[in-house]
Tab-separated table of C-alpha atoms in Angstrom:
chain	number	residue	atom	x	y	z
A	1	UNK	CA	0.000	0.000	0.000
A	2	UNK	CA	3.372	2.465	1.016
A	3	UNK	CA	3.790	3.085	-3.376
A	4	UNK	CA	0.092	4.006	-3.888
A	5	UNK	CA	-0.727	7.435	-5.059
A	6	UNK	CA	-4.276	8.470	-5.042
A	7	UNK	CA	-3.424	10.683	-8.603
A	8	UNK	CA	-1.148	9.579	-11.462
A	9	UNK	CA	-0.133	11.820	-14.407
A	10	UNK	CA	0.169	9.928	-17.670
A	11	UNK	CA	3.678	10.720	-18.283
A	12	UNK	CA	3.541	10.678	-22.267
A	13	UNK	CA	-0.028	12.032	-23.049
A	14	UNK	CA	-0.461	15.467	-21.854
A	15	UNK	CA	-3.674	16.364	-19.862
A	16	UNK	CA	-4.543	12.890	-19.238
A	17	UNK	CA	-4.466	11.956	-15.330
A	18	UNK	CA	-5.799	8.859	-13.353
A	19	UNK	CA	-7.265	9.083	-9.877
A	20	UNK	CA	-8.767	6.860	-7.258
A	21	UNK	CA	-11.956	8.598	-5.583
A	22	UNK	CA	-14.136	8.258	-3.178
A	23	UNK	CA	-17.381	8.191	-3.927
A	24	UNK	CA	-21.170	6.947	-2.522
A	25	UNK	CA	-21.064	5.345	0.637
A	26	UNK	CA	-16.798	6.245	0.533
A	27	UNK	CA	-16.346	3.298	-2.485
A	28	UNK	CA	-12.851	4.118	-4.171
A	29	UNK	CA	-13.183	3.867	-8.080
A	30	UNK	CA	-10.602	4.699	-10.200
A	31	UNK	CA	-11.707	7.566	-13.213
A	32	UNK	CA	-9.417	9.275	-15.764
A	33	UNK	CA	-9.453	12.800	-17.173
A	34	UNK	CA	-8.721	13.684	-20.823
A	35	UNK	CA	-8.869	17.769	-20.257
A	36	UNK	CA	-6.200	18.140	-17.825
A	37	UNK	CA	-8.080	17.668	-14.643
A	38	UNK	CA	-11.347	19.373	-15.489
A	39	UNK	CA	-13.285	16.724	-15.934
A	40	UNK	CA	-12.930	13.448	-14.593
A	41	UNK	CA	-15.736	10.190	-15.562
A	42	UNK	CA	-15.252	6.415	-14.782
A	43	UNK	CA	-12.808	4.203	-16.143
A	44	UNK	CA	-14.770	1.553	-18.111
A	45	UNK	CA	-14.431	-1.492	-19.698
A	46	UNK	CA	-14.404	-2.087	-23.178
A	47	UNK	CA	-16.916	-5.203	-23.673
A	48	UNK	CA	-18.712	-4.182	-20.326
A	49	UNK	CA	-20.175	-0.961	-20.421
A	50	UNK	CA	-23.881	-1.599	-19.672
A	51	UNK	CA	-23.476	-4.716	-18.031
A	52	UNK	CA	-22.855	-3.383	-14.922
A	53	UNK	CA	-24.121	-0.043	-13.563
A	54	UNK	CA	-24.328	2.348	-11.010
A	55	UNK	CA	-22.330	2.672	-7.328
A	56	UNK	CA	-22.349	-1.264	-6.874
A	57	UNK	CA	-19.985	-1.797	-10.059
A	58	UNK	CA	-16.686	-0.174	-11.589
A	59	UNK	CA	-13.017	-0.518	-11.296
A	60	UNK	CA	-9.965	0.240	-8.688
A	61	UNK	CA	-6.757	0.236	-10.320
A	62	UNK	CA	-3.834	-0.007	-7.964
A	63	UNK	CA	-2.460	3.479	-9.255
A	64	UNK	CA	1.526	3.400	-8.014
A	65	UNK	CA	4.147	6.064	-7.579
A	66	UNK	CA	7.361	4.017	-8.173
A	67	UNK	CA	10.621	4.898	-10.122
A	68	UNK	CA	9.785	2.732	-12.074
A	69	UNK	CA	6.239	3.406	-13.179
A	70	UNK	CA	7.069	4.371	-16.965
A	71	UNK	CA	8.349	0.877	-17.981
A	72	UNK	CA	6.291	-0.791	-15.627
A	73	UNK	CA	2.830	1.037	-16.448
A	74	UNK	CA	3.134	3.235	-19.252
A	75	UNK	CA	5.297	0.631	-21.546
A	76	UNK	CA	3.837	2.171	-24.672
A	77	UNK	CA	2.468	5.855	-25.343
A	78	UNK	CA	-1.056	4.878	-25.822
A	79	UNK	CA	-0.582	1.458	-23.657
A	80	UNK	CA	-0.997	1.814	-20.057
A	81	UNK	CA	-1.698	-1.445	-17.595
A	82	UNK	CA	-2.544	-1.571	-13.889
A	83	UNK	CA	-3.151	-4.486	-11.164
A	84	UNK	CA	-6.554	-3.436	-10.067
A	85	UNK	CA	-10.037	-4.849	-8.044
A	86	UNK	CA	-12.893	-5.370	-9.841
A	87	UNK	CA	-16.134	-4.457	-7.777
A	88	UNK	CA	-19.536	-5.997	-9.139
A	89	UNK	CA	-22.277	-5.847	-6.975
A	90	UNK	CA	-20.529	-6.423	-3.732
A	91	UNK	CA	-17.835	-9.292	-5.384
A	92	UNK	CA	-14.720	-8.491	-6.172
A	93	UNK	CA	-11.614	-9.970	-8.114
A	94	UNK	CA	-8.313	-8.923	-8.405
A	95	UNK	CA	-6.983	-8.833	-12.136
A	96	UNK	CA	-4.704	-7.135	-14.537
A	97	UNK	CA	-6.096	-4.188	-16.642
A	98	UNK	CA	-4.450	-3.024	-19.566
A	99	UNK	CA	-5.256	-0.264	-21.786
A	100	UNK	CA	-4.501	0.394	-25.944
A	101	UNK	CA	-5.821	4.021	-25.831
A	102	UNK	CA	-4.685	5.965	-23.090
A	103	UNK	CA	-7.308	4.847	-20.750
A	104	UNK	CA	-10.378	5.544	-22.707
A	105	UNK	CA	-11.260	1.863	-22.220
A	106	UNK	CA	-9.644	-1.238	-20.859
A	107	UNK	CA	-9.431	-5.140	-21.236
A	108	UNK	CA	-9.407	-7.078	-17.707
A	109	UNK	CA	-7.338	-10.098	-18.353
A	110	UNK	CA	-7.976	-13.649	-16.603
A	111	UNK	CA	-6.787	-13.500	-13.150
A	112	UNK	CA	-4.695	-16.399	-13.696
A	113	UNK	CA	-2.570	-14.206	-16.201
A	114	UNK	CA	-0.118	-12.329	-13.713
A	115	UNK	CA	3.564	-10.275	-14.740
A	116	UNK	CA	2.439	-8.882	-18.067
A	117	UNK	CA	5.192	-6.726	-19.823
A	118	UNK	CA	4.564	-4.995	-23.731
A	119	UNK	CA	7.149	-5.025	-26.269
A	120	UNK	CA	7.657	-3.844	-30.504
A	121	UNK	CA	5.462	-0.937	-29.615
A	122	UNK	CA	2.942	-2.631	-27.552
A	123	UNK	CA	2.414	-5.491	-30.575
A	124	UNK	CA	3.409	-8.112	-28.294
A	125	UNK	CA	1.844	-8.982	-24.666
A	126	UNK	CA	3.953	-11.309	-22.716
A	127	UNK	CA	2.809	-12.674	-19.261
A	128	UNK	CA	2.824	-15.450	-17.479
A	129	UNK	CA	-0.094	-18.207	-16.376
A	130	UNK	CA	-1.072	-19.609	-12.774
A	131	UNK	CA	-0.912	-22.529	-11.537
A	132	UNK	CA	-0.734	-23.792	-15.028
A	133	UNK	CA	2.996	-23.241	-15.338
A	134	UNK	CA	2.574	-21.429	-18.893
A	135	UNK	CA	3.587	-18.468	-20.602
A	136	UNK	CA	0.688	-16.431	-22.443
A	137	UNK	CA	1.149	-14.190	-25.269
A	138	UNK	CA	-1.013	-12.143	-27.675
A	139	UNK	CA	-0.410	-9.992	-31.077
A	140	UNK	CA	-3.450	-7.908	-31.209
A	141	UNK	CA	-4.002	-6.275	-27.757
A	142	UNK	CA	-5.021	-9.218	-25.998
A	143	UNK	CA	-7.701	-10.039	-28.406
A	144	UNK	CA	-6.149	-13.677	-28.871
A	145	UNK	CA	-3.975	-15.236	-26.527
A	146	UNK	CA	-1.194	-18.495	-27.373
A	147	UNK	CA	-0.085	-20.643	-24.439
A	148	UNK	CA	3.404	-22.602	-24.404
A	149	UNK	CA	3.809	-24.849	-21.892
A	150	UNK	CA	7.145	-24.374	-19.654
A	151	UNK	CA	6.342	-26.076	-16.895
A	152	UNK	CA	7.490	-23.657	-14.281
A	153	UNK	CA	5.293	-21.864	-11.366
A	154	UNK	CA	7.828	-20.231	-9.598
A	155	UNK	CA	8.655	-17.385	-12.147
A	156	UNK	CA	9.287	-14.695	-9.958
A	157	UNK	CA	10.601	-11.918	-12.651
A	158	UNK	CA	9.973	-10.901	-16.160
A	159	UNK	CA	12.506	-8.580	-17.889
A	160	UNK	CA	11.918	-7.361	-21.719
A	161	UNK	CA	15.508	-7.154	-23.976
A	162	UNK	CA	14.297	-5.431	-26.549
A	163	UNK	CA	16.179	-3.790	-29.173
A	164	UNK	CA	15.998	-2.917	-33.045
A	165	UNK	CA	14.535	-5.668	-34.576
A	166	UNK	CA	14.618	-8.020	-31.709
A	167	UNK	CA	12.118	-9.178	-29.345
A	168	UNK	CA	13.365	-10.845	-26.307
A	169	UNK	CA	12.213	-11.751	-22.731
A	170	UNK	CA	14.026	-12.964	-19.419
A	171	UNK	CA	12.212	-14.437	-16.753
A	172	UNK	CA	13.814	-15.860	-13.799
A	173	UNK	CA	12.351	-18.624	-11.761
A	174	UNK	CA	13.171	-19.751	-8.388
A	175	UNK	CA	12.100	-22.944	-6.237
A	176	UNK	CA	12.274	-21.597	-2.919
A	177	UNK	CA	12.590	-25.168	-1.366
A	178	UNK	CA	15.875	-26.108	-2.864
A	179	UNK	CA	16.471	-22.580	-3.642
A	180	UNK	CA	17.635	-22.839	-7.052
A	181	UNK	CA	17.529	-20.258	-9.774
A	182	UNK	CA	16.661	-20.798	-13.947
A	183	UNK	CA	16.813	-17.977	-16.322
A	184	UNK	CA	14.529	-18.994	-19.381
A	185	UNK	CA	14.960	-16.928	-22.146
A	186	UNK	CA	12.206	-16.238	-24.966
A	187	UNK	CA	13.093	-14.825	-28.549
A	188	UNK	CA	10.160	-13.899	-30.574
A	189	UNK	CA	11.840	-12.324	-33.051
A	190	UNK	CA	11.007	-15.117	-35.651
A	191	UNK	CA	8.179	-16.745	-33.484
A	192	UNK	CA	5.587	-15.290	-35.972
A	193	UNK	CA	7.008	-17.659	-38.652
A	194	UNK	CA	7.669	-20.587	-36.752
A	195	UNK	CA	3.591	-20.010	-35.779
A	196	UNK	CA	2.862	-20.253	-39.292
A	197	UNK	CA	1.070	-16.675	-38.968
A	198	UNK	CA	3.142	-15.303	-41.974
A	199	UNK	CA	6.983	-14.715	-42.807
A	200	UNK	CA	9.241	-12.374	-39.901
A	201	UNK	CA	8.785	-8.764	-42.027
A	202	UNK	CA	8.940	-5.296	-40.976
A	203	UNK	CA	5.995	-3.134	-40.367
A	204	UNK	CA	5.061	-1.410	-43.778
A	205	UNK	CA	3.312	1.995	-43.848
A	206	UNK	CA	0.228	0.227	-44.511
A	207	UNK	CA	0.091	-1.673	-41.227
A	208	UNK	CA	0.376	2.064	-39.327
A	209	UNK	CA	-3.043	3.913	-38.563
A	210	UNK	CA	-3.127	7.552	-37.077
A	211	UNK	CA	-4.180	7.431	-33.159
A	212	UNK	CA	-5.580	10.658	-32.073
A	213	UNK	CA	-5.057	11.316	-28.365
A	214	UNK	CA	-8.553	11.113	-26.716
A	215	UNK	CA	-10.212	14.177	-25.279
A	216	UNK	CA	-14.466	14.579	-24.430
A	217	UNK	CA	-15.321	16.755	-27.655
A	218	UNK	CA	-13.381	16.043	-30.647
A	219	UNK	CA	-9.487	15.623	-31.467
A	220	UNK	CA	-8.631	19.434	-30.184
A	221	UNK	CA	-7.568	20.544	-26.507
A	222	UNK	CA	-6.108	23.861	-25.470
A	223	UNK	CA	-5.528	24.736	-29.614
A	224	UNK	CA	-3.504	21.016	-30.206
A	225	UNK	CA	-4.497	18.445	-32.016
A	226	UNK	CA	-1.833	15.291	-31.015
A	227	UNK	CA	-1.810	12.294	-32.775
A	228	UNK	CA	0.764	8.893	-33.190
A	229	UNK	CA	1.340	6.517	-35.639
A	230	UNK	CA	0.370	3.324	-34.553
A	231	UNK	CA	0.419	-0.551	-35.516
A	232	UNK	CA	-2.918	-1.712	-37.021
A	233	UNK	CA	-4.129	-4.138	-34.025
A	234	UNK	CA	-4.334	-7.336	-36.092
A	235	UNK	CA	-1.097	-6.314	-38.281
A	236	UNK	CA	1.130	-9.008	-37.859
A	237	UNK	CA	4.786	-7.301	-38.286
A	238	UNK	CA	7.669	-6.120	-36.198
A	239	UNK	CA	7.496	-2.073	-35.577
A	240	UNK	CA	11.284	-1.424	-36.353
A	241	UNK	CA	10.714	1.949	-34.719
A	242	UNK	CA	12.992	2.987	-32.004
A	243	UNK	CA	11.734	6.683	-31.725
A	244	UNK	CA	7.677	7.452	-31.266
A	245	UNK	CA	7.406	11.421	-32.016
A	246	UNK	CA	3.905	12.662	-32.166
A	247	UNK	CA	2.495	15.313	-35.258
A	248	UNK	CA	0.889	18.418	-33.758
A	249	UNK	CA	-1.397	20.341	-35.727
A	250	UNK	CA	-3.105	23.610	-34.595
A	251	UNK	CA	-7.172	23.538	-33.947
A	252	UNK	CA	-9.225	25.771	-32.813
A	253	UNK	CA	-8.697	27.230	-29.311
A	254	UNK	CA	-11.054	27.244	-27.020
A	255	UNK	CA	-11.640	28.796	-23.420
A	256	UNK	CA	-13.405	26.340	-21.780
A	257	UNK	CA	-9.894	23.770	-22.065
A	258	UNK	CA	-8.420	25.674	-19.220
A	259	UNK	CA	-9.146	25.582	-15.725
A	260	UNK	CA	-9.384	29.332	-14.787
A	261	UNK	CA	-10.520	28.916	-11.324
A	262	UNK	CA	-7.595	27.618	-9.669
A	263	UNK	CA	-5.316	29.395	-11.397
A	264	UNK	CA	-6.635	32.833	-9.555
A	265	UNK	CA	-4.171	35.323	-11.379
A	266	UNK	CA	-5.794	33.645	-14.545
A	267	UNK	CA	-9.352	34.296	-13.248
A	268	UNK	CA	-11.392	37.462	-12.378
A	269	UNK	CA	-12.343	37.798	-8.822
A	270	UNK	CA	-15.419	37.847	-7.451
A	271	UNK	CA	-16.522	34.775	-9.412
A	272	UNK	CA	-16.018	30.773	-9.370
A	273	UNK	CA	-15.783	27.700	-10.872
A	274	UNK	CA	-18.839	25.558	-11.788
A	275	UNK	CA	-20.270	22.931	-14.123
A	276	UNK	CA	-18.114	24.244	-16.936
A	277	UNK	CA	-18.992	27.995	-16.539
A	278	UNK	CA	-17.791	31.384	-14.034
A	279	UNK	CA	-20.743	31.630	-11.871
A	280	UNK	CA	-20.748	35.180	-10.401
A	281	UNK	CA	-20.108	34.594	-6.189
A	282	UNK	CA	-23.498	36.022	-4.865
A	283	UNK	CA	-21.326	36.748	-1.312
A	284	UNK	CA	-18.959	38.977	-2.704
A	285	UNK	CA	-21.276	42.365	-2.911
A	286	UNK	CA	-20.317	42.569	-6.602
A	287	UNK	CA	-22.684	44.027	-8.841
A	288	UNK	CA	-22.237	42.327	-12.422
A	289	UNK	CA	-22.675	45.353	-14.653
A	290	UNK	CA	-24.711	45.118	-18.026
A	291	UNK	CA	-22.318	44.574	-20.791
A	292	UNK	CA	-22.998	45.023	-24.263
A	293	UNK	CA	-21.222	44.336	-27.604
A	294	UNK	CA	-20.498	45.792	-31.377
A	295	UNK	CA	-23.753	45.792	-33.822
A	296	UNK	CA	-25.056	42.452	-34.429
A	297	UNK	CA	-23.138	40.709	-31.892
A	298	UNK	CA	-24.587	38.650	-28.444
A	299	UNK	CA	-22.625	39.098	-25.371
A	300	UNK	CA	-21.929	35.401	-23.796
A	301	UNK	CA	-22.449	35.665	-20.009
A	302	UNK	CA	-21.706	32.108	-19.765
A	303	UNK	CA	-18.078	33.262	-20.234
A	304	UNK	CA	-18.370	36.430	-17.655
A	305	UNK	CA	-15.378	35.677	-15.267
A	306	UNK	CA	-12.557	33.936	-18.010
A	307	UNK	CA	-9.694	36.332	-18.784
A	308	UNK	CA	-8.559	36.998	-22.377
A	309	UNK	CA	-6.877	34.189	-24.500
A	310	UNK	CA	-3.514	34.984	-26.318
A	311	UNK	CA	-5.177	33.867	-30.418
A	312	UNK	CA	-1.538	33.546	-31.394
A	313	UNK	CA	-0.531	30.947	-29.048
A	314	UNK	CA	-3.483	29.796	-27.153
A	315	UNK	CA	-2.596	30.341	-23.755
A	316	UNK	CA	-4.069	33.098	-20.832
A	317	UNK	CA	-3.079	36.380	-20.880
A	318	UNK	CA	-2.171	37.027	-17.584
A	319	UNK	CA	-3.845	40.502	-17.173
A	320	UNK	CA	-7.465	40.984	-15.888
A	321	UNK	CA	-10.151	42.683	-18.648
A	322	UNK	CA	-11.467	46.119	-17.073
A	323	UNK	CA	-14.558	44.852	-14.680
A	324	UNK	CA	-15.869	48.566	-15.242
A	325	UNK	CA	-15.981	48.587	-18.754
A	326	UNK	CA	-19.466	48.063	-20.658
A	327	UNK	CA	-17.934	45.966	-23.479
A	328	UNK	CA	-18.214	42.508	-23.148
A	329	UNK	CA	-15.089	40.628	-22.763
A	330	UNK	CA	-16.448	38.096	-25.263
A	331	UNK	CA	-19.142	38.584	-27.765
A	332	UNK	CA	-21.007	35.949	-30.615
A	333	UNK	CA	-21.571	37.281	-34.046
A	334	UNK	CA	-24.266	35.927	-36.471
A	335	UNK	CA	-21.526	34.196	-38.416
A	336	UNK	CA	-20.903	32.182	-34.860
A	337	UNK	CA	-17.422	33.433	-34.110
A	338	UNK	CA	-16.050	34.710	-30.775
A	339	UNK	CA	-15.050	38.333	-31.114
């Protein structure tokens, strides 16, 4: 319990965090946020969305703070995996979760699948099987799983040796009665082939598909739109890559990506922060003056309290708008742009 956190920041997706909260009758769930913290909803499985319902279901994920959380938990950019609890109804099961697109959804695998690790770009899942004495592996995200019989239980460690067109795996095992050691080493590097899948090859720009980093309206957050090139799920090839860089394009910015009301030099006073909108603080003997805009324009008081956004590089000016002027700081035109 000493390497829990109760928040985890994905470390390669920007504006996407994990937390565990408490919520009716003090359950901890686990729920994820795509806009930076301003919203957070439920972390949900991918095949069980409306199975189970409501405060008697959802998912804990054992969120850790550890050194080594990026190779442990965020293996991948867009893969993420966590030991978590299953709650359903007032069972619960312990299982691994893992996760193809930064947490949107997630795949719980059997609970007899334990020390998964991700290699060539999160196209191989490697774990190992209990009390069978197996190893398990997958191609496509966990969608089909081959078993090898190794006949060892006492695998205490897995360690990926991955390089440049090479996928290996150690795992150590050790019988604590006689207390002996094994190493067992794994090299699927031509394993494809000798599965009579296809021939080894090298991913081809046709087995790539563009990822777009998840957010709750659309592709664009804060005026970015980020997005990866990833291997097609069921494209059986080796990703060759040894450097992931992401293309950024520029999208609309928009004022409601930011979180003005804790970041009070950002903000105008007298107001505060609710259900997506500045809501004018009734307590602090402020009288919101009537503010009007140029011909054929609609002042939007929804947006009364929000500074000023720098258009050039989508980010808060960090001076306040005149409270005394009769202008409205932002105004809709009949053509539906913000002046």
């Amino acid at each position: 319990m000493g390497d829990r956190c109760p928040v985890v920041i994905h470390p390669h997706l920007p504006g996407v965090i994990y937390a565990n909260l408490k919520t009716n009758g003090l359950r901890t769930r686990t729920y994820v946020s795509f806009d930076d913290g301003k919203t957070f909803k439920p972390v949900e499985l991918e095949f069980e969305k409306s199975e189970c319902i409501g405060k008697y279901c959802g998912l804990e994920l054992h969120l850790k703070c550890s050194m080594d959380i990026m190779s442990n938990n965020f293996p991948q950019k867009w893969a993420v995996k966590f030991d978590g609890i299953s709650h359903k109804y007032g069972s619960t099961s312990q299982h691994i979760y893992i996760s193809f697109n930064g947490g949107k959804s997630w795949n719980r695998l059997n609970s007899m699948i334990n020390k998964v690790v991700m290699l060539n770009n999160g196209g191989l899942v490697f774990g190992t099987e209990s009390p069978t004495g197996r190893i398990v592996f997958s191609y496509d995200e966990g969608n089909m799983w081959y078993y090898e019989n190794i006949n060892s239980n006492d695998i205490v460690d897995i360690i990926p040796l991955e390089s440049q067109n090479n996928l290996l795996i150690a795992a150590i095992n050790h019988k604590k009665l006689i207390n002996v050691y094994s190493l067992f080493l794994f090299n699927f590097s031509k394993v494809i082939s000798s599965l009579c899948l296809m021939s080894d090859r090298t991913c081809a720009i046709d087995d790539f598909e563009t990822w777009y980093l998840p957010r709750y309206f659309g592709k664009c957050f804060q005026g970015q739109e980020m997005s990866y090139l990833k291997k097609k799920c069921f494209s059986m090839c080796v990703d060759s890559r040894a450097l992931l860089l992401p293309t950024i394009n520029p999208c609309p910015c928009a004022i409601e990506d930011f979180n003005w009301y804790n970041i009070t030099y950002m903000s105008k006073p007298n107001y505060y922060y609710e259900n997506n909108i500045c809501v004018l603080d009734l307590h602090s003997n402020y009288t919101e003056p009537i503010k009007t805009c140029p011909v054929g324009a609609e002042p939007l008081i929804h947006l009364n309290g929000f500074t000023k956004l720098d258009s050039d590089f989508c980010i808060p000016l960090q001076t306040r708008s005149n409270e005394d002027s009769d202008s409205s700081d932002y105004c809709s035109s009949t053509c539906n742009c913000i002046v």
